[in-house]
Short mmCIF file of C-alpha atoms and ligand atoms in Angstrom, two decimals:
data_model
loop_
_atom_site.label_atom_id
_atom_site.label_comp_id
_atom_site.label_asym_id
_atom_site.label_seq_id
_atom_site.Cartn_x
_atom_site.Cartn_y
_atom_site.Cartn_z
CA UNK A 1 54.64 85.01 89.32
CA UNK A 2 56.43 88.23 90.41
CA UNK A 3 54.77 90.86 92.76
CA UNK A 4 54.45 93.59 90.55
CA UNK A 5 53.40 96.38 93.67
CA UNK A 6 55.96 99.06 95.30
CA UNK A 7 55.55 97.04 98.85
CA UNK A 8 58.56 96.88 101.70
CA UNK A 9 58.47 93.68 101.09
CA UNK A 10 60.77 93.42 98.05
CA UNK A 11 62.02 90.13 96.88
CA UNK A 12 64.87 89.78 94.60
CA UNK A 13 64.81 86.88 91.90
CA UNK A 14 68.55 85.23 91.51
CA UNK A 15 68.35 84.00 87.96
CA UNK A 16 71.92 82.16 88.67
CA UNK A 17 74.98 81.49 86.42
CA UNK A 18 73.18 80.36 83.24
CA UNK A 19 70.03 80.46 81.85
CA UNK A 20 70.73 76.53 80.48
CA UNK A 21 69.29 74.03 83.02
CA UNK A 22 72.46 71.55 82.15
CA UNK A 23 75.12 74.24 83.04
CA UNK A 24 73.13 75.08 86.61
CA UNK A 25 73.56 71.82 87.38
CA UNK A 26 77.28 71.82 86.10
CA UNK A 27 77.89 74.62 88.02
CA UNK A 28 75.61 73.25 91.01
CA UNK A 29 77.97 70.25 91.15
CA UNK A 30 81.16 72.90 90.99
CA UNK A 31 80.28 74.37 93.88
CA UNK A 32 78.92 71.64 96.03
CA UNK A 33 82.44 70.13 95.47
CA UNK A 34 84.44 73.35 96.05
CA UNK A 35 82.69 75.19 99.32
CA UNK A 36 83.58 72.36 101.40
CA UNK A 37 86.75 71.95 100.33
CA UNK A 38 87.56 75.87 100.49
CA UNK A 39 86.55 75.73 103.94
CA UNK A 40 88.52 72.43 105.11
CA UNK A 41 91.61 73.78 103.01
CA UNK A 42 91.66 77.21 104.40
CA UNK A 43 91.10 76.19 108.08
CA UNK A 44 94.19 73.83 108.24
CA UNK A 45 96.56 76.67 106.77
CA UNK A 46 95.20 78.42 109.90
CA UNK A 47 95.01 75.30 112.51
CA UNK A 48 98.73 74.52 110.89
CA UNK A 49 100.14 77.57 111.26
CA UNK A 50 99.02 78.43 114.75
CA UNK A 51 100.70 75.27 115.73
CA UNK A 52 103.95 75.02 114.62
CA UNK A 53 106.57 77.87 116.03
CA UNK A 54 108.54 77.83 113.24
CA UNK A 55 105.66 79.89 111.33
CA UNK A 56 104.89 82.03 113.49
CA UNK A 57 106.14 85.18 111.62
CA UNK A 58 104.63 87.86 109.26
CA UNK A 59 104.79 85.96 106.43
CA UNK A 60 102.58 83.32 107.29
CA UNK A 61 100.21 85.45 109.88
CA UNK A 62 99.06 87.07 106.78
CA UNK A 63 98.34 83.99 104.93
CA UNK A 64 96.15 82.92 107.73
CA UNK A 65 94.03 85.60 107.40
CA UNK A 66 93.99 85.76 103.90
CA UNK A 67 92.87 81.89 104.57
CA UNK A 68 90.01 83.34 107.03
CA UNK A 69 88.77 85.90 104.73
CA UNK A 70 89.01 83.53 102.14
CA UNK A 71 86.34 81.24 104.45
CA UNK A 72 84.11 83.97 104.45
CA UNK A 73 84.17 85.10 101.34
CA UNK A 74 82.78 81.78 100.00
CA UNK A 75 80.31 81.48 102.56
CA UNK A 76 78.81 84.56 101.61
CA UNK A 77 77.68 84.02 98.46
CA UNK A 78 77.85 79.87 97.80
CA UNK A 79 75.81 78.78 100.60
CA UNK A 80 73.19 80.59 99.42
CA UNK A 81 73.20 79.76 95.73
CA UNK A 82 73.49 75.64 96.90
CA UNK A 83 70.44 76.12 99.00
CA UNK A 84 68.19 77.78 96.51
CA UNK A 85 69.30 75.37 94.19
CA UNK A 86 68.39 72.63 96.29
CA UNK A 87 64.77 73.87 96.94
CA UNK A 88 64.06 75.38 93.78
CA UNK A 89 63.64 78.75 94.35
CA UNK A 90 65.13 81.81 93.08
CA UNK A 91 64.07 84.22 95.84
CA UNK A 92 66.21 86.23 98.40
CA UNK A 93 64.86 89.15 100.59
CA UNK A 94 66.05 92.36 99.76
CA UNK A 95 68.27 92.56 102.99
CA UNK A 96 69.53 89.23 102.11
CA UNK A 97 70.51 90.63 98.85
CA UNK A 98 72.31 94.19 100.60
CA UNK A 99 73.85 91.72 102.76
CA UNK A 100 75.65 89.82 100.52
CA UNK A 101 76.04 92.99 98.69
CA UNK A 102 78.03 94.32 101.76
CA UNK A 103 80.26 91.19 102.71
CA UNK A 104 81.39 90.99 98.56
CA UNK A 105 82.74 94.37 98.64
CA UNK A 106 84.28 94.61 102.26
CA UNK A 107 86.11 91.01 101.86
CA UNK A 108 87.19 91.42 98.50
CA UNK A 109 88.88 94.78 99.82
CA UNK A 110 90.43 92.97 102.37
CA UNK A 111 91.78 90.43 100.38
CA UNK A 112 93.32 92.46 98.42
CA UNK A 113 95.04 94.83 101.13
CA UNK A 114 96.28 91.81 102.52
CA UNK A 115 97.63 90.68 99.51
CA UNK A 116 99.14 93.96 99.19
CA UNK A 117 100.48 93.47 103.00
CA UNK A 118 101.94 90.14 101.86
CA UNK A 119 103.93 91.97 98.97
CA UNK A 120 105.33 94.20 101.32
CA UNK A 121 106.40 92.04 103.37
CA UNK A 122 108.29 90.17 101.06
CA UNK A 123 109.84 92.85 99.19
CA UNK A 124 111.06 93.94 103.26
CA UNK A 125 112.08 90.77 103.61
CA UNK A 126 114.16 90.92 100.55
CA UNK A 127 115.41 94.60 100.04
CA UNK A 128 116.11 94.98 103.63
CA UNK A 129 116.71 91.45 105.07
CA UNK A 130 119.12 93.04 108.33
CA UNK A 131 115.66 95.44 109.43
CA UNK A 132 113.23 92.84 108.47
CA UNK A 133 112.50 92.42 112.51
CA UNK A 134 112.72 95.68 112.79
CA UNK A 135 110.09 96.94 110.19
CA UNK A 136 107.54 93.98 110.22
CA UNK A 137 107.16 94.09 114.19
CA UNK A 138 104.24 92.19 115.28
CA UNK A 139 102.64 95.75 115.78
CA UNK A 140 103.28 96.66 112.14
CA UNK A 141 101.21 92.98 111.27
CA UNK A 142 98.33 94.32 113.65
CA UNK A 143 98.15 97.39 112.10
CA UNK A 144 98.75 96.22 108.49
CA UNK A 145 95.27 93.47 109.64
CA UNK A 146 93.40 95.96 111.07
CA UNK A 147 93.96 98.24 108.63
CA UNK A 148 92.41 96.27 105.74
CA UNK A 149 89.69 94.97 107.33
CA UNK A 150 88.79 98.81 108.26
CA UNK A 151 89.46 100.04 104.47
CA UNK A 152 87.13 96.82 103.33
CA UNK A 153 84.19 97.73 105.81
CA UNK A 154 84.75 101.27 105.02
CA UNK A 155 84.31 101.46 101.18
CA UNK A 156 81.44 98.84 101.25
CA UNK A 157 79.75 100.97 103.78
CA UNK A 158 78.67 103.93 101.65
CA UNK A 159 77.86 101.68 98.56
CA UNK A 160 75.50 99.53 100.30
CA UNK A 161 73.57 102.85 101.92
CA UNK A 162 73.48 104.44 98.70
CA UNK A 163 71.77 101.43 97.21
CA UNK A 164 69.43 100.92 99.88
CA UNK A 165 68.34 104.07 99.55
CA UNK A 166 67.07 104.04 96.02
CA UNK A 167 63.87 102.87 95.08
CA UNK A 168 62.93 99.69 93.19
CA UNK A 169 60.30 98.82 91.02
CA UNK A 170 59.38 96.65 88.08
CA UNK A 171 62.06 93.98 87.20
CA UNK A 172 63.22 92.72 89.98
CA UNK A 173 65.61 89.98 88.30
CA UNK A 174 69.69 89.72 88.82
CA UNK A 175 71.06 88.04 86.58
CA UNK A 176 73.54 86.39 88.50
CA UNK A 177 73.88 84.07 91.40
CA UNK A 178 74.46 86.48 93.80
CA UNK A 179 73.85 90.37 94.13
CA UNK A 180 76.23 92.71 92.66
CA UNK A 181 76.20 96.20 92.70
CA UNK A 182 76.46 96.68 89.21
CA UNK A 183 73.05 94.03 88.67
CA UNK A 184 71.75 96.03 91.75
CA UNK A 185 71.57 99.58 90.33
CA UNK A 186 70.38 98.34 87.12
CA UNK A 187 67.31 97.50 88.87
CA UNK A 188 66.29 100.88 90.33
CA UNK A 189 64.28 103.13 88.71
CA UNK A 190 65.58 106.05 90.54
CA UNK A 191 68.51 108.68 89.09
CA UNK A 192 71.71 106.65 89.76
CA UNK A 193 74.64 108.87 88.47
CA UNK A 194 76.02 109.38 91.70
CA UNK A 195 76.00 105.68 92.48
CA UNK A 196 77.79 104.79 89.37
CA UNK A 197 80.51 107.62 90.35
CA UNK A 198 80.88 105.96 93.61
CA UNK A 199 81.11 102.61 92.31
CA UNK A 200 83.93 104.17 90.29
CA UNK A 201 85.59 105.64 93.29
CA UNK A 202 85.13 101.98 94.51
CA UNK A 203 87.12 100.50 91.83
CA UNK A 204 89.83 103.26 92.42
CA UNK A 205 90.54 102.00 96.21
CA UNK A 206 90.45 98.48 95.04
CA UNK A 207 93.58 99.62 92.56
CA UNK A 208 95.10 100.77 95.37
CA UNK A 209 96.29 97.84 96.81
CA UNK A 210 97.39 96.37 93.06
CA UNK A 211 99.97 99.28 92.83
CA UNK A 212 101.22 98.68 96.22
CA UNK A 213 101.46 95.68 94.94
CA UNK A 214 103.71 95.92 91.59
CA UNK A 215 105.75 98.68 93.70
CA UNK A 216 107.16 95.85 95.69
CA UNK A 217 107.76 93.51 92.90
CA UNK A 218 109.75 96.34 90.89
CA UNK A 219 111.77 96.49 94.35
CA UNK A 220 112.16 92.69 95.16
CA UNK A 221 113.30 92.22 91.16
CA UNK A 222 115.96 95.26 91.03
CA UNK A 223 117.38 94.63 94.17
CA UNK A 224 117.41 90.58 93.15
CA UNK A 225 118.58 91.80 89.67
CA UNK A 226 121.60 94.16 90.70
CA UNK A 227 123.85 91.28 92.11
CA UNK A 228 122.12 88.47 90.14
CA UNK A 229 123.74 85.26 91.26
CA UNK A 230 121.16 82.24 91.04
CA UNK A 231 121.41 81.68 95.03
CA UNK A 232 119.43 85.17 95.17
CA UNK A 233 117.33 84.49 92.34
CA UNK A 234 116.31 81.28 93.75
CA UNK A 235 115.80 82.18 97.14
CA UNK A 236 113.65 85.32 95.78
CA UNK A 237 111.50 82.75 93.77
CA UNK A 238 110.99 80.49 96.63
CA UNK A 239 109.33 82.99 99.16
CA UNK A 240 107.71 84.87 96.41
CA UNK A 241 106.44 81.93 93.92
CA UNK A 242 103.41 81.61 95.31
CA UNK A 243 102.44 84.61 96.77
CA UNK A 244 102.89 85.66 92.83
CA UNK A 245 101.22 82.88 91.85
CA UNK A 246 98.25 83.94 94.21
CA UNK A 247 98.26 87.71 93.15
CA UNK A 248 98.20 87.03 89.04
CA UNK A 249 94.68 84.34 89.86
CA UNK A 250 93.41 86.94 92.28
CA UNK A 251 93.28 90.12 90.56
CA UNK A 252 93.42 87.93 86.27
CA UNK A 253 90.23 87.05 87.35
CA UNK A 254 88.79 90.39 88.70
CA UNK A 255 90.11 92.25 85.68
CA UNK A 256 88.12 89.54 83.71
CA UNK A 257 84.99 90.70 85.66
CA UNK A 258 85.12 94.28 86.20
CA UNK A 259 86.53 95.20 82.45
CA UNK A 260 83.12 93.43 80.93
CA UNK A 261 80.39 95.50 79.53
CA UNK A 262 77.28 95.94 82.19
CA UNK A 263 74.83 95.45 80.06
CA UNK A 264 75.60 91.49 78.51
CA UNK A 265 76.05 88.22 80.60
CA UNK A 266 77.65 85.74 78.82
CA UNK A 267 78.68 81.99 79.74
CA UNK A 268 82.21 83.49 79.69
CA UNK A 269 81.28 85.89 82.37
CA UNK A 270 79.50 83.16 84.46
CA UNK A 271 82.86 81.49 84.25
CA UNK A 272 85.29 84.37 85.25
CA UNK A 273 82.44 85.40 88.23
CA UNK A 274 82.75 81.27 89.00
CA UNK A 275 86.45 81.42 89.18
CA UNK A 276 86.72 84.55 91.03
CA UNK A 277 84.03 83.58 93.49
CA UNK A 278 85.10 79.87 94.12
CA UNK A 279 88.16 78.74 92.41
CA UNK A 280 90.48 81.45 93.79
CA UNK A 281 89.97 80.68 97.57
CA UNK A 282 89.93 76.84 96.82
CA UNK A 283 93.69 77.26 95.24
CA UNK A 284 95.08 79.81 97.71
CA UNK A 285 95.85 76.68 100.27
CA UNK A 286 96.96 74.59 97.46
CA UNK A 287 99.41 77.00 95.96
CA UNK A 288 100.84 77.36 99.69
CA UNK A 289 101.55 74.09 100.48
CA UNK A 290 102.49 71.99 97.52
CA UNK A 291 106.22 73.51 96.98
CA UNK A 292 106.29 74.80 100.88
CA UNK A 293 108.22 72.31 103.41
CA UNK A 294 107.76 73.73 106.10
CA UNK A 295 104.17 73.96 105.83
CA UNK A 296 103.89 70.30 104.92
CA UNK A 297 105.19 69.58 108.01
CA UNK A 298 102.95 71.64 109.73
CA UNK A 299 100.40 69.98 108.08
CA UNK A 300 101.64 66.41 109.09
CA UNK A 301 102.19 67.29 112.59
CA UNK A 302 98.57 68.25 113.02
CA UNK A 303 97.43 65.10 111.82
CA UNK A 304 99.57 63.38 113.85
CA UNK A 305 98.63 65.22 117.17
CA UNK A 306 94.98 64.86 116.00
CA UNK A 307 94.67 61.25 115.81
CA UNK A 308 97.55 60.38 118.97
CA UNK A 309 95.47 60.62 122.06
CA UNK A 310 98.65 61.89 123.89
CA UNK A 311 99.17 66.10 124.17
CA UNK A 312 102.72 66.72 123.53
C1 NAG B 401 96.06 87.69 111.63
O1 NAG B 401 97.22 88.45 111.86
C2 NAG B 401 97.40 88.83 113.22
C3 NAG B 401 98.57 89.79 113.28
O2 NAG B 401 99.76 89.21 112.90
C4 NAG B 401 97.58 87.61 114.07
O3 NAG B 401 97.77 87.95 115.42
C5 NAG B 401 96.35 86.72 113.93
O4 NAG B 401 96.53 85.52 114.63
C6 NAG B 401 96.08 86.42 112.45
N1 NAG B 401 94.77 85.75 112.30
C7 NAG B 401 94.65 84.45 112.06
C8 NAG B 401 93.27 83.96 111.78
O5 NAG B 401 95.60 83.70 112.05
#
């Protein structure tokens, strides 16, 4: 079945989320439920907040594009695993394979850095509420953007050369539904020690972001915490609920995947790879909406101006 020769023509086989047939299709169903609806969710949060003026500020110009790299995040990686599903097969191209390779690291950089952006902009908002214009300018969101989309493309960069650059041969099976580094370098045959420190390094600026992270928490709860009255508290809850609520599913489930030993794939794992890959960007729009007013209304509004024929 497999093409056992050193050719440039590598294929690699996808073996997917489980090796049972009945959890494939369990998991098959999953996803062909959840891409669409990660994509329809996370474009309204953007269509919504581009059209109402009363969210145009920091706060919510982040979530939209946490909402956009949420879209293609998914469609990186789900697409994909739906289609071969579909037709049977387990084969992507070896570029196909570096490709997703590159997207997964770059996005889920910048989704973290702009979660990180988020927290800082809430603990501004709260520890310094009379600079807050000041210090989140619309320049400071530009650069806070740009930023983490240029740390995400630059610490996927030299992963995905360094793996490309190796040589392959023999098993040529990832045992996963999509290609990870660590499945990746476990296919090589050549010397990958330096690979495996870089992949470290990787990890490292993906922490990053997590400490920026608590930092601003620690801030937002002593300042809430030194004059406690429940106004405060509550106020502090309500803008930072769900952003909270976002960070704990975001990085619960990559601690689930990267603290797992290399070498064993469990169902367990499928699941935490499942929820990282698909679940989190499903609930991001969820968890912004359901206790948020404003956006609601938003939401409403576009409806509304969708299906009146008159512009307003
Ligand atoms: C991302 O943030 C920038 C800076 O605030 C903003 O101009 C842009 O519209 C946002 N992107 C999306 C998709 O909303």
């Amino acid at each position: 079945m497999r093409d056992e020769n050193q050719s440039s023509v590598l294929d690699i086989f996808l073996l997917g989320v489980s090796s049972h047939q009945e959890q494939e299709d369990f998991f098959f169903i999953l996803f062909l439920f959840i891409y669409p609806i990660t994509l329809i969710g996370n474009l309204l949060i953007i269509l919504a907040i581009r059209s109402d003026i009363r969210l145009h500020n920091p706060m919510y110009f982040l979530l939209a594009n946490l909402s956009f790299v949420d879209i293609v995040f998914s469609s990186v990686t789900i697409p994909k695993g739906l289609a071969n599903h579909l037709l049977g097969t387990r084969a992507i191209s070896f570029g196909g394979c570096l490709t997703q390779m590159y997207f997964m690291i770059a996005l889920a950089n910048t989704d973290s850095y702009i979660l990180a952006a988020m927290a800082y902009d809430r603990a501004v908002a709260i520890t310094r509420p009379l600079h807050y214009a000041t210090i989140m300018s619309p320049w400071t969101c530009v650069l806070l953007v740009t930023g983490s989309w240029v740390v995400g493309n630059a610490s996927a960069f030299p992963h995905t050369l360094l793996t490309a650059s190796l040589s392959y041969c023999g098993n040529q099976e990832v045992a996963n539904f999509y290609c990870d580094t660590a499945s990746l370098l476990k296919l090589s045959c050549s010397d990958i020690h330096f690979n495996v420190k870089v992949m470290y390094l990787g990890v490292g600026v993906f922490s990053v972001p997590l400490l920026c992270i608590i930092i601003s928490y620690v801030q937002v709860f002593s300042t809430v915490l030194r004059v406690p009255s429940t106004k405060r508290v509550l106020k502090a809850f309500s803008t930072c609920g769900s952003h909270l609520t976002v960070v704990s599913l975001y990085y619960g489930t990559v601690m689930g995947m990267y603290f797992r030993p290399l070498t064993s794939y469990s169902l367990k794992d499928a699941v935490i790879t499942v929820m990282y890959i698909a679940v989190t960007p499903v609930l991001n729009p969820f968890i912004y909406t359901l206790r948020n007013r404003v956006m609601k209304a938003a939401l409403e509004k576009l409806f509304s101006k969708r299906t009146s024929s008159h512009p307003i």
